[in-house]
mmCIF file of C-alpha atoms and ligand atoms in Angstrom:
data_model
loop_
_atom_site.group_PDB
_atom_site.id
_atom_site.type_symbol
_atom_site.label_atom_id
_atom_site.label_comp_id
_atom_site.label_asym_id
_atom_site.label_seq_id
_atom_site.Cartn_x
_atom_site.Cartn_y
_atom_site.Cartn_z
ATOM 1 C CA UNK A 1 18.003 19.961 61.064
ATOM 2 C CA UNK A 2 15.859 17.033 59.875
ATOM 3 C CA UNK A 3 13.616 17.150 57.176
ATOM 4 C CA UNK A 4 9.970 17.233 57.364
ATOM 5 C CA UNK A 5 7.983 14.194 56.629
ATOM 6 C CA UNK A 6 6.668 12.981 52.729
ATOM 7 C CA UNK A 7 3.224 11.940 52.649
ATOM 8 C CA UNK A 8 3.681 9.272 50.194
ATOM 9 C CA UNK A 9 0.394 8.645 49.474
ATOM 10 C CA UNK A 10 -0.195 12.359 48.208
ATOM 11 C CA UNK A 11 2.918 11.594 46.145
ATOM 12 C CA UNK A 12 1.541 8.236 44.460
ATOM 13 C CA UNK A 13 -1.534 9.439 44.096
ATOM 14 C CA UNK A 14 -0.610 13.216 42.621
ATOM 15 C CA UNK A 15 2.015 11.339 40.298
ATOM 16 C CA UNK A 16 -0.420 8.780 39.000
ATOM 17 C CA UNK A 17 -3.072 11.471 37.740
ATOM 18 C CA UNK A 18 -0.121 13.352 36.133
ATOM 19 C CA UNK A 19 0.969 10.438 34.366
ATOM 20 C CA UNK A 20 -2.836 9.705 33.028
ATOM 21 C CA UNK A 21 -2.919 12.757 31.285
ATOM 22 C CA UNK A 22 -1.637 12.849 27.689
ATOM 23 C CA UNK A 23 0.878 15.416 27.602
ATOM 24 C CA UNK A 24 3.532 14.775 24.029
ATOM 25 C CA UNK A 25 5.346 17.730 23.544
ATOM 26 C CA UNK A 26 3.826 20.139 22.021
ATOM 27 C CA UNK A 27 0.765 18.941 23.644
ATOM 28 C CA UNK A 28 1.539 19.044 27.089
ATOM 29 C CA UNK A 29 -0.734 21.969 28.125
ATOM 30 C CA UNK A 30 -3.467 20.023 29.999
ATOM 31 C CA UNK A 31 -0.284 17.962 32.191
ATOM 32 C CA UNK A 32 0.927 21.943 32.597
ATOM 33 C CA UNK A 33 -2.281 23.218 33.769
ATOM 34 C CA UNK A 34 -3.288 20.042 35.925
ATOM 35 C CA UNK A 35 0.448 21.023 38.166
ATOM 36 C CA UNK A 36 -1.022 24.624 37.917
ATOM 37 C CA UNK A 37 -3.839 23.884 39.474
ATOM 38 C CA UNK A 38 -2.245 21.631 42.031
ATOM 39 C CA UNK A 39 0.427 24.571 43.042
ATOM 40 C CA UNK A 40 -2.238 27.095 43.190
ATOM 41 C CA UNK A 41 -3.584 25.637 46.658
ATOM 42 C CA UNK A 42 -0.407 27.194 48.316
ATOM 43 C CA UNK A 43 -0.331 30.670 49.037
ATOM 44 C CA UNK A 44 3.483 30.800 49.295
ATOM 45 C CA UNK A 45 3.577 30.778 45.556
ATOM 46 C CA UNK A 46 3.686 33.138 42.616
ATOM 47 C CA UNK A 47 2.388 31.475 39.809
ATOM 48 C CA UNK A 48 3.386 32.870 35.845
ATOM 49 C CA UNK A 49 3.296 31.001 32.491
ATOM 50 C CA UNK A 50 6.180 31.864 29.948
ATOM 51 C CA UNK A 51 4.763 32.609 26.419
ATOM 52 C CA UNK A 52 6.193 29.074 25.345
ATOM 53 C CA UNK A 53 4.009 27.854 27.763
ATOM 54 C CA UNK A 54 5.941 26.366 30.934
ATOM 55 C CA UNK A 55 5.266 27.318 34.525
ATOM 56 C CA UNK A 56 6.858 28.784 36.890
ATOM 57 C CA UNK A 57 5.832 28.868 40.909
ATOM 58 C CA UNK A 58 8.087 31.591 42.491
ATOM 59 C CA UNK A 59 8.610 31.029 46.416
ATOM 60 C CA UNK A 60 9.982 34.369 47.394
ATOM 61 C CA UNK A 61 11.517 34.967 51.099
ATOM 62 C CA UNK A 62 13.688 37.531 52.621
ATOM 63 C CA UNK A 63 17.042 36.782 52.024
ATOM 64 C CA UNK A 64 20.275 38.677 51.328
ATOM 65 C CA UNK A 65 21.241 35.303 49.427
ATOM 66 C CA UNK A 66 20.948 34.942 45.538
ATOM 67 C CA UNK A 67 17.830 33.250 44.551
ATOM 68 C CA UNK A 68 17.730 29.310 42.719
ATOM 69 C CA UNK A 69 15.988 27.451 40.489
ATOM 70 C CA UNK A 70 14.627 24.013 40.097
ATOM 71 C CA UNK A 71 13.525 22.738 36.817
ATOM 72 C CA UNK A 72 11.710 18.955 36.028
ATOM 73 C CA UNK A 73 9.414 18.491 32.794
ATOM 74 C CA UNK A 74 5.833 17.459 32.270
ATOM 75 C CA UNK A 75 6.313 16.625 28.318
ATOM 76 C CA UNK A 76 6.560 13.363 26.911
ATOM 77 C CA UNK A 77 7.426 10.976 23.930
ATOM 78 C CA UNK A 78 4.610 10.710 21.276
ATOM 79 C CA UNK A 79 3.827 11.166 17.783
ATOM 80 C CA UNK A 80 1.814 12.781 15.534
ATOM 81 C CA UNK A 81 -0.369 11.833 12.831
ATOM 82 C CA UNK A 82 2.187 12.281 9.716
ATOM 83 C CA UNK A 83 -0.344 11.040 6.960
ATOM 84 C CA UNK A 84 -3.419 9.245 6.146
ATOM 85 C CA UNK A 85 -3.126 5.445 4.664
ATOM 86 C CA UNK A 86 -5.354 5.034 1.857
ATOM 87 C CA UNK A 87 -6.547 1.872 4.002
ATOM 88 C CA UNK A 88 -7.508 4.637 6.640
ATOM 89 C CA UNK A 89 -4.761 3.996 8.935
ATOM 90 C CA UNK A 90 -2.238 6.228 10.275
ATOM 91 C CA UNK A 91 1.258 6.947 9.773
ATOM 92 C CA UNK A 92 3.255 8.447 12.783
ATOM 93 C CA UNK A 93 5.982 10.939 13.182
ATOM 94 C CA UNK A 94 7.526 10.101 16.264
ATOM 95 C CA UNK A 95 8.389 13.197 19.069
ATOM 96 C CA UNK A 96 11.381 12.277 21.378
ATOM 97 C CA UNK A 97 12.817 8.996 20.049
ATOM 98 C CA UNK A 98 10.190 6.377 21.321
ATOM 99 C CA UNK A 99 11.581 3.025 20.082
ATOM 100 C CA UNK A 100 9.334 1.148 17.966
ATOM 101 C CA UNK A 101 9.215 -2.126 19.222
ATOM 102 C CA UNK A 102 8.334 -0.786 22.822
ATOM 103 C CA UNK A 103 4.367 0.322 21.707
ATOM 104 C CA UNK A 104 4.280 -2.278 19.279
ATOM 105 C CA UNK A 105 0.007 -3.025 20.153
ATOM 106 C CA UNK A 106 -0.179 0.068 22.597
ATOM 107 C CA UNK A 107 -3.664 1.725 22.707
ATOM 108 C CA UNK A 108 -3.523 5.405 21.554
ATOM 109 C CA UNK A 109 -5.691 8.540 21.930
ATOM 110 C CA UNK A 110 -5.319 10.799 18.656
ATOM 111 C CA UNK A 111 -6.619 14.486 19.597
ATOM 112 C CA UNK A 112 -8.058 16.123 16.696
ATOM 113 C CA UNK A 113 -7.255 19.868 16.336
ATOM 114 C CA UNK A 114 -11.214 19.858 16.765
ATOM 115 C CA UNK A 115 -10.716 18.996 20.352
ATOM 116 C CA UNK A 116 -11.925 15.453 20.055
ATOM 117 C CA UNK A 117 -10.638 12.544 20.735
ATOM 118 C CA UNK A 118 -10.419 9.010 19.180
ATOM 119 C CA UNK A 119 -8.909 5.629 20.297
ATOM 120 C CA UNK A 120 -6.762 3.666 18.363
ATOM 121 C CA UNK A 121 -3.695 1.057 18.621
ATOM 122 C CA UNK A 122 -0.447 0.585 17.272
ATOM 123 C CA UNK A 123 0.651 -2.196 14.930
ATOM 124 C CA UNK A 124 2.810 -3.259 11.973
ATOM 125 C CA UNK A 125 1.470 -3.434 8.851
ATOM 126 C CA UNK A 126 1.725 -6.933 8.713
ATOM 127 C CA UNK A 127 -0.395 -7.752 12.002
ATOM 128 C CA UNK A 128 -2.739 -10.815 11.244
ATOM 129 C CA UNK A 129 -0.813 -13.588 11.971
ATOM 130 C CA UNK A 130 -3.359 -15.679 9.893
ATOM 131 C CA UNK A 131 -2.187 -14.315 6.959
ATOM 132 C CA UNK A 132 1.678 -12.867 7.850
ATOM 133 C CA UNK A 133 2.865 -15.201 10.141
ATOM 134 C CA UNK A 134 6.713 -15.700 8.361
ATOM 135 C CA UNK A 135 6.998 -11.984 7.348
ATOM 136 C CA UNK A 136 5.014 -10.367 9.862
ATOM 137 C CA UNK A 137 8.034 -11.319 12.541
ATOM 138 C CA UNK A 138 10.361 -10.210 9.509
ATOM 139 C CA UNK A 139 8.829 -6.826 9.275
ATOM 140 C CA UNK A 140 10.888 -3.784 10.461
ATOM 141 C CA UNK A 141 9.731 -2.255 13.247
ATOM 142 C CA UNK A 142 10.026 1.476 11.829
ATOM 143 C CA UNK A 143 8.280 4.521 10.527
ATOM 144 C CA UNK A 144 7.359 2.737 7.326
ATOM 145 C CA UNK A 145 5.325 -0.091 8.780
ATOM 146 C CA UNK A 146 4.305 0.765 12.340
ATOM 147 C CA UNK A 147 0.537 2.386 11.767
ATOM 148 C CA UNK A 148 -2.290 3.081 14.014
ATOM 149 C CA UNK A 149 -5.798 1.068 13.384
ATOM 150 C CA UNK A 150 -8.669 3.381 14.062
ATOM 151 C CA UNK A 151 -11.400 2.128 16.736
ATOM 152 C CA UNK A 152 -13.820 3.450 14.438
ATOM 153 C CA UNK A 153 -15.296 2.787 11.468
ATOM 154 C CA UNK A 154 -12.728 3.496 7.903
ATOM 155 C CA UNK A 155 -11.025 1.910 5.374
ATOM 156 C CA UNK A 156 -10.199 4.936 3.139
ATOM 157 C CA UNK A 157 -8.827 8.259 3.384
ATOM 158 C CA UNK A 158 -11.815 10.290 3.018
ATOM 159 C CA UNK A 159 -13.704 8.103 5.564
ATOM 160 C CA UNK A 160 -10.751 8.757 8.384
ATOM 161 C CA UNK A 161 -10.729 12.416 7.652
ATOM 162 C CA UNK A 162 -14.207 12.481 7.837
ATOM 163 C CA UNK A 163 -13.831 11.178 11.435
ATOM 164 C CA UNK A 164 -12.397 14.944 11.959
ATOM 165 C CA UNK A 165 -8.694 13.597 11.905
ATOM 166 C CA UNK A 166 -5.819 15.446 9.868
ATOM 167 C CA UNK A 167 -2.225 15.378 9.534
ATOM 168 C CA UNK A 168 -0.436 16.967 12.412
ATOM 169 C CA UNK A 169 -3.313 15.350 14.919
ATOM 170 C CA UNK A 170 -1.612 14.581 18.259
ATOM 171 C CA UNK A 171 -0.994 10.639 18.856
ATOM 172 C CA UNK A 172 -0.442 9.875 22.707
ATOM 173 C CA UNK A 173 0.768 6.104 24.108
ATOM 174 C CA UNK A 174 -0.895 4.958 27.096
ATOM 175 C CA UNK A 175 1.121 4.972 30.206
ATOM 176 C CA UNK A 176 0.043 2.028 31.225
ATOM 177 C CA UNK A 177 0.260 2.793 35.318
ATOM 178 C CA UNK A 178 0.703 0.117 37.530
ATOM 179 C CA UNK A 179 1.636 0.600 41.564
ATOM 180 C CA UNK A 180 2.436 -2.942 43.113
ATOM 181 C CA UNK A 181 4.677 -2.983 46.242
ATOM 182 C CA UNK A 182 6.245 0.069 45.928
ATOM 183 C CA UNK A 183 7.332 -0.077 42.758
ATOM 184 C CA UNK A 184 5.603 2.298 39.772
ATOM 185 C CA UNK A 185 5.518 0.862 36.399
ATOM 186 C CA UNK A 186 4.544 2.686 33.685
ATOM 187 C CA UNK A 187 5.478 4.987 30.560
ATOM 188 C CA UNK A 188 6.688 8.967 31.089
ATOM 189 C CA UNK A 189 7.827 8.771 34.217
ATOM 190 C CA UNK A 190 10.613 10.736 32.853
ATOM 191 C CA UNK A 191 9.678 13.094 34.032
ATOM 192 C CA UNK A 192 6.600 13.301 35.537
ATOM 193 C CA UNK A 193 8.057 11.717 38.689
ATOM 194 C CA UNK A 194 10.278 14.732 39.206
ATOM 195 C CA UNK A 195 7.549 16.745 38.906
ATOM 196 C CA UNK A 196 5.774 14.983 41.435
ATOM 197 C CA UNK A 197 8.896 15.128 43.740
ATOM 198 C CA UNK A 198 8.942 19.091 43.490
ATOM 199 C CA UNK A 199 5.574 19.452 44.224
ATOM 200 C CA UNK A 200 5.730 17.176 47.087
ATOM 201 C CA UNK A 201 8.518 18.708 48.531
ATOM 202 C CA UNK A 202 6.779 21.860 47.945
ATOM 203 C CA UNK A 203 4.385 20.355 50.067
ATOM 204 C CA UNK A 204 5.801 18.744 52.510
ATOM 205 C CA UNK A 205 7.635 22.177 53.637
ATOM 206 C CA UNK A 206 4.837 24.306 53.448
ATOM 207 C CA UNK A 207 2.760 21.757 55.796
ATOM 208 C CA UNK A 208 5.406 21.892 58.105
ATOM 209 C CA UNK A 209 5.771 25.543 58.473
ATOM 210 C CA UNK A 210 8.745 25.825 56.302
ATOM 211 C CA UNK A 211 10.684 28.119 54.000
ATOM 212 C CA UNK A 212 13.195 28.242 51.428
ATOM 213 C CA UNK A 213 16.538 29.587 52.752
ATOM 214 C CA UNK A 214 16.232 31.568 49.605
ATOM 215 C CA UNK A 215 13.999 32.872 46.800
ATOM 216 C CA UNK A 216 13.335 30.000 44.317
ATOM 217 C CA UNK A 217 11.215 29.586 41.473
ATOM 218 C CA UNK A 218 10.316 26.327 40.115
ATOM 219 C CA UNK A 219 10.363 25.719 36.689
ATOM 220 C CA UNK A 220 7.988 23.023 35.478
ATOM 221 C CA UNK A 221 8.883 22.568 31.416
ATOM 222 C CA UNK A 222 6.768 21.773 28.283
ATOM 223 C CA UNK A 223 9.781 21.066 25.835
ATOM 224 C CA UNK A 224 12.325 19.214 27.531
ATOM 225 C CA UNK A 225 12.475 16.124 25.243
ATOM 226 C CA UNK A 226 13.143 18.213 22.043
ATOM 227 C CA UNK A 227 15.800 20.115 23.734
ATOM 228 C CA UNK A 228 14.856 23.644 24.428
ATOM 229 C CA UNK A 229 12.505 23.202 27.534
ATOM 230 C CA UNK A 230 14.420 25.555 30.353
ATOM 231 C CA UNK A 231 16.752 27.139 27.143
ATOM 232 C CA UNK A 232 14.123 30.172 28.329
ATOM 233 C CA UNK A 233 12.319 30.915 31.754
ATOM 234 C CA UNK A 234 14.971 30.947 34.233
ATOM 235 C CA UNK A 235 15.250 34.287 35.422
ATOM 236 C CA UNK A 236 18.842 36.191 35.360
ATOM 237 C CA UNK A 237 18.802 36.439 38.867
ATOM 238 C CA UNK A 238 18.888 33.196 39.376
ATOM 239 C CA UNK A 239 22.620 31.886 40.755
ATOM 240 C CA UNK A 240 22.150 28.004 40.561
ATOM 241 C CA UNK A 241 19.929 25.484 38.820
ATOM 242 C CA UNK A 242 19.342 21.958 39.635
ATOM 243 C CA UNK A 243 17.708 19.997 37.192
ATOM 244 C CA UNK A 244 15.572 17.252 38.652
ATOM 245 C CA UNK A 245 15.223 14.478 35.971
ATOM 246 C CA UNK A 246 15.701 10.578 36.107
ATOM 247 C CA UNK A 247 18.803 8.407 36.330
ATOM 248 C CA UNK A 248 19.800 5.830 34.433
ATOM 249 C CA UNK A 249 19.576 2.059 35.297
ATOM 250 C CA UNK A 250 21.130 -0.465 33.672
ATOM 251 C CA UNK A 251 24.149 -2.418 32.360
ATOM 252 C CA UNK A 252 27.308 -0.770 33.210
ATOM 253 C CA UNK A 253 25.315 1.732 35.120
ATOM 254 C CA UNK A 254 25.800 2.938 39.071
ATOM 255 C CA UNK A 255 22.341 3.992 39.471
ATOM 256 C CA UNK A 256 19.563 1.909 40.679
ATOM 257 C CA UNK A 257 15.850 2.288 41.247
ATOM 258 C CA UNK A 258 16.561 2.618 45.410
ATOM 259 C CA UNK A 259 18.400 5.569 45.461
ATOM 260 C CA UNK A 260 18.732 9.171 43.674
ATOM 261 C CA UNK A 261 21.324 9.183 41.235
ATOM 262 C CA UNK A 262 23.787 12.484 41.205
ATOM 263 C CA UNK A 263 24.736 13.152 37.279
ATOM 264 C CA UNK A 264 28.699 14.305 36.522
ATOM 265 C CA UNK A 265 28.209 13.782 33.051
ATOM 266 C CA UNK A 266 26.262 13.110 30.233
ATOM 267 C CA UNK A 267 26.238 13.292 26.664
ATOM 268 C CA UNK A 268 25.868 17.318 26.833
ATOM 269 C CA UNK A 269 28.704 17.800 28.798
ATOM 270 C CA UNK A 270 30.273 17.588 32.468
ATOM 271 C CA UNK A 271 27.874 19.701 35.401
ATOM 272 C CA UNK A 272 29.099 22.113 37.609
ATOM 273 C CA UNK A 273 31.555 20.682 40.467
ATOM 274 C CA UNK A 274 31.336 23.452 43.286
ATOM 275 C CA UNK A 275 26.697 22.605 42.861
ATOM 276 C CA UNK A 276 27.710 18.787 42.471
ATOM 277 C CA UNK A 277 29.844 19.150 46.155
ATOM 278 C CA UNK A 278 26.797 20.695 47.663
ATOM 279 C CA UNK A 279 24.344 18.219 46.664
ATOM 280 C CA UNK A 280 26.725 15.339 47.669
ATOM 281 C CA UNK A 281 27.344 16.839 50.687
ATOM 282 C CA UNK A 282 23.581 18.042 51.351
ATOM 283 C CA UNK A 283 23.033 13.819 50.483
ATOM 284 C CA UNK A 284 25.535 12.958 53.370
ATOM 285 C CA UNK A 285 24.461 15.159 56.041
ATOM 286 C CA UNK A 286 20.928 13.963 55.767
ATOM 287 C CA UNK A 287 21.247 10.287 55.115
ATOM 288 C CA UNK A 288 19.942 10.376 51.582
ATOM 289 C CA UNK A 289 20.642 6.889 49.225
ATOM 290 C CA UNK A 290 22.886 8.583 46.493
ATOM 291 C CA UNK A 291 24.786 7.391 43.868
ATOM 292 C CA UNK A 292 26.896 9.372 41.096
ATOM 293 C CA UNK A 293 27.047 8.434 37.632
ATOM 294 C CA UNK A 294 27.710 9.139 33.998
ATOM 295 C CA UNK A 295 24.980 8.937 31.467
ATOM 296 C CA UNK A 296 25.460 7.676 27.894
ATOM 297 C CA UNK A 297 23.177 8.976 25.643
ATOM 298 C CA UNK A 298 21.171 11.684 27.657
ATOM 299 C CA UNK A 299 20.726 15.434 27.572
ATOM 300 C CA UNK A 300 19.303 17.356 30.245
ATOM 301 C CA UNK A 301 17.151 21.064 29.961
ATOM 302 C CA UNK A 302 19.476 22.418 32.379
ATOM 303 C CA UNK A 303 22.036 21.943 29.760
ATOM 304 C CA UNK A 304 19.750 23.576 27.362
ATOM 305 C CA UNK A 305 19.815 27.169 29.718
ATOM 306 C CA UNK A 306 23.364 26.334 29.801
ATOM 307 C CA UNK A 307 23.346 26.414 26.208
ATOM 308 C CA UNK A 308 21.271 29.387 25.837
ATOM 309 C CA UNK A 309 23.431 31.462 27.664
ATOM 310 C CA UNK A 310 22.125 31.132 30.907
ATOM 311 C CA UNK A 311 25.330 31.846 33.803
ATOM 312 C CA UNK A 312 24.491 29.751 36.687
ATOM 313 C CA UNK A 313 26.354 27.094 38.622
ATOM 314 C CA UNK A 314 24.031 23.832 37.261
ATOM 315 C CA UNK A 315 23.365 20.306 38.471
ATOM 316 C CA UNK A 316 21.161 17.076 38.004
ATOM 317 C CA UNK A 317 19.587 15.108 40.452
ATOM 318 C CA UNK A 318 16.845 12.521 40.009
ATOM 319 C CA UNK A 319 15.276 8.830 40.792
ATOM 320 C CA UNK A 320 16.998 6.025 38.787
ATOM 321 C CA UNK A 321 14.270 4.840 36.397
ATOM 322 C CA UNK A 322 14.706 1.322 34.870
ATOM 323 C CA UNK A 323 14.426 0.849 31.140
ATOM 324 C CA UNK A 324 13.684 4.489 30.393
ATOM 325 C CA UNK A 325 12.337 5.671 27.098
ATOM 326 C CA UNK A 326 10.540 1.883 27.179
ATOM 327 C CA UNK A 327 8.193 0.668 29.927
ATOM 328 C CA UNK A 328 9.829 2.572 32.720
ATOM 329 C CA UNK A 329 10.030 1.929 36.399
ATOM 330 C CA UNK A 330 10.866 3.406 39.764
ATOM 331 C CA UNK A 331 10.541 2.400 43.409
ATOM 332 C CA UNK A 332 9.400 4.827 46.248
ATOM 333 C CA UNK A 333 12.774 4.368 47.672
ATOM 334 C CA UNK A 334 14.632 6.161 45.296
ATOM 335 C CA UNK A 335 11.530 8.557 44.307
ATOM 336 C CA UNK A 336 11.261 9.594 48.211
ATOM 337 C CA UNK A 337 15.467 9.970 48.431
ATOM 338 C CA UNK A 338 14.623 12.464 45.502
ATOM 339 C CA UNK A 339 11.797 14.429 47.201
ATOM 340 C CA UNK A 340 14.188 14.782 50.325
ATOM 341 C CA UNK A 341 17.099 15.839 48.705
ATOM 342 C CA UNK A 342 15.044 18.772 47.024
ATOM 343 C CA UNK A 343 13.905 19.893 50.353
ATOM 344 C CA UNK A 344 17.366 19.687 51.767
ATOM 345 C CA UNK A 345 18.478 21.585 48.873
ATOM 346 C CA UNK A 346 15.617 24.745 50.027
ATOM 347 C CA UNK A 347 16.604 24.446 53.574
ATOM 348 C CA UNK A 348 20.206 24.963 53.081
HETATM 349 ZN ZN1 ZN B 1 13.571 13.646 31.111
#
C-alpha cells in the first residue's frame, strides 16, 4: 500500500507558527493549546488534557489489535528570571541546558506572572566594547555574567520591579525562523518539528480517507526537556510507544539532516529490538531515507514512561537536526521521511 501524499506547505507553515510561540517548559501552555486547536478540526479525534497539562488526541477504530502510542514534545529550552541586578538587569536560571555562548545577544520576551510581556536581550556583563574590549572576550560565558538588558526604561531594582517583573518571570529566546531552500533554521525545533510531523500525518490520513490499523492516542508533551514529559499520560492499554524526537547530526554521527534517524541507544539506555525491527522494516518496505544510530548525551520521554513503570515495547524515530540545543536545522527531506514513516507506522 502506498502512503498518502504530505502537503508540505501545511507542514512548513503549521511548524513555523508553532515554533513562534514561546513555549519554555513550564510555560508551554499557549504552544499546547495552539496544537489543540489545530487537532480539534478533525473529527476522528478525542481530545483530553492530563492534569500536568499535555495533550492527548485519541484516534479510536475497531480493532481486535492492542492500541499504540505516539509521543513528540512542544516544550523548550529557556530560563527564568532568577534575580534582579541592582543595575536593573536580569539574572537567568537556565531550563534544559541552553549553552551560553549560543544566545549570547538573542532578543528575549520575559512574561510577567501579570500576563505581560516585555522585550529584552541577552549579554555579558561586560558588553561595551568601548570600555571592555580585553576582558569582555575574557569573560565567562556563564550564569554569573550572562544578564538580560531591559528594552525599557531601569537602572535599579525597584525601577525593574516596578515594570511588573519578579523573580520566577518566564525568559523565552527567539527562534529565530528562517525557511530558505528547503532547509529550516531556527531554535526548538526539537521538538516542535515532530510535532508538526504527527499532526501532518494526522492529516494527511484523514484527507485521504484513512485509518489507523489500530486505536492510537497521540501524546503531545509539556515536560520533555526536564525529564518527566510522557513519565505520565500513556494509557495502560497501550502495547507500544514510539517516541518521535530529533536525531543527532554531527561528528562521529550516522544521522544526517536528509533522512530520519532510527535510535538503538542513547544515554538512557538501549530501545526495544522486536519495535526497532518493525520500524526498520516499515522504513524498507516503503522507501523511507533511514539511518540508525547511537546518541551520546540524549534522553528521550519515552524513556521517561519506561522509567515510570510504563510496560510497552518502546522506540525513537525522528528528523536528524544539525547543531541541536544551538541554532538548529533540518531539511524537508528528512522532516517529510519522518511524517511518512509515522503514517506507515498507523497503517500497519
Ligand atoms: Zn527533544
Amino acid at each position: 500500500m502506498s502512503l498518502p501524499n504530505i502537503d508540505q506547505e501545511y507542514f512548513v507553515d503549521f511548524l513555523v507558527k508553532l515554533l513562534n510561540i514561546a513555549s519554555p517548559t513550564g510555560f508551554a501552555e499557549p504552544a499546547v493549546a495552539f496544537v489543540e486547536r489545530e487537532l480539534s478540526q478533525f473529527n476522528q479525534l478525542e481530545l483530553s488534557r492530563t492534569r500536568k497539562g499535555a495533550l492527548i488526541a485519541k484516534w479510536a477504530v475497531e480493532s481486535d489489535l492492542t492500541p499504540i502510542a505516539l509521543t513528540a514534545h512542544v516544550d523548550t529550552l529557556g530560563a527564568v528570571v532568577k534575580e534582579i541586578k541592582s543595575n536593573g538587569r536580569l539574572r537567568l536560571s537556565r531550563i534544559g541546558g541552553i549553552q551560553w555562548p549560543t544566545i549570547e545577544t538573542e532578543g528575549v520576551w520575559i512574561f510577567t506572572s501579570k500576563g505581560e510581556r516585555i522585550r529584552g536581550s541577552v549579554l555579558i556583563d561586560a558588553a561595551s566594547g568601548h570600555i571592555y574590549s580585553g576582558t569582555g572576550k575574557e569573560t565567562p560565558r556563564n550564569d554569573e555574567h550572562m544578564e538580560v538588558r531591559l528594552d525599557a526604561r531601569t537602572t535599579s531594582e525597584q525601577e525593574t520591579r516596578q515594570l511588573g517583573i519578579n523573580v520566577g518571570d518566564c525568559i523565552a529566546f527567539d527562534p529565530r525562523v528562517e525557511v530558505t531552500n528547503g532547509f529550516i533554521r531556527s531554535r526548538f525545533l526539537d521538538d516542535k518539528a515532530c510535532v508538526a510531523n504527527i499532526v501532518t500525518a494526522i492529516k494527511s490520513l484523514a484527507e485521504a480517507g484513512l485509518s489507523p490499523v489500530r486505536t492510537v492516542y497521540f501524546h503531545i508533551s509539556n515536560y520533555e526537556e526536564v525529564g518527566h514529559g510522557a513519565s505520565a499520560g500513556i494509557p495502560s492499554e497501550v502495547a507500544e510507544l514510539v517516541t518521535v524526537d530529533m536525531a543527532v547530526v554531527g561528528a562521529g554521527q550516522e544521522s544526517d539532516e536528509f533522512s530520519a534517524t532510527l535510535c538503538i541507544k542513547d544515554s538512557g539506555g538501549v530501545y526495544h529490538e522486536g519495535l526497532n525491527k518493525k520500524m526498520r522494516s516499515l522504513a524498507e518496505q516503503h522507501g523511507i531515507p533511514y539511518k540508525t544510530d547511537v546518541y551520546p548525551f540524549y534522553g528521550s520521554d519515552g524513556e521517561a514512561f519506561w522509567r515510570a513503570g510504563g510496560d510497552v515495547a518502546l522506540a525513537l524515530i525522528g528528523p536528524g537536526i544539525d547543531a541541536s540545543h544551538n541554532y538548529e536545522r533540518a531539511h524537508m527531506d528528512g522532516l517529510n521521511a519522518t511524517t511518512n514513516w509515522i503514517m506507515a507506522y498507523l497503517l500497519d
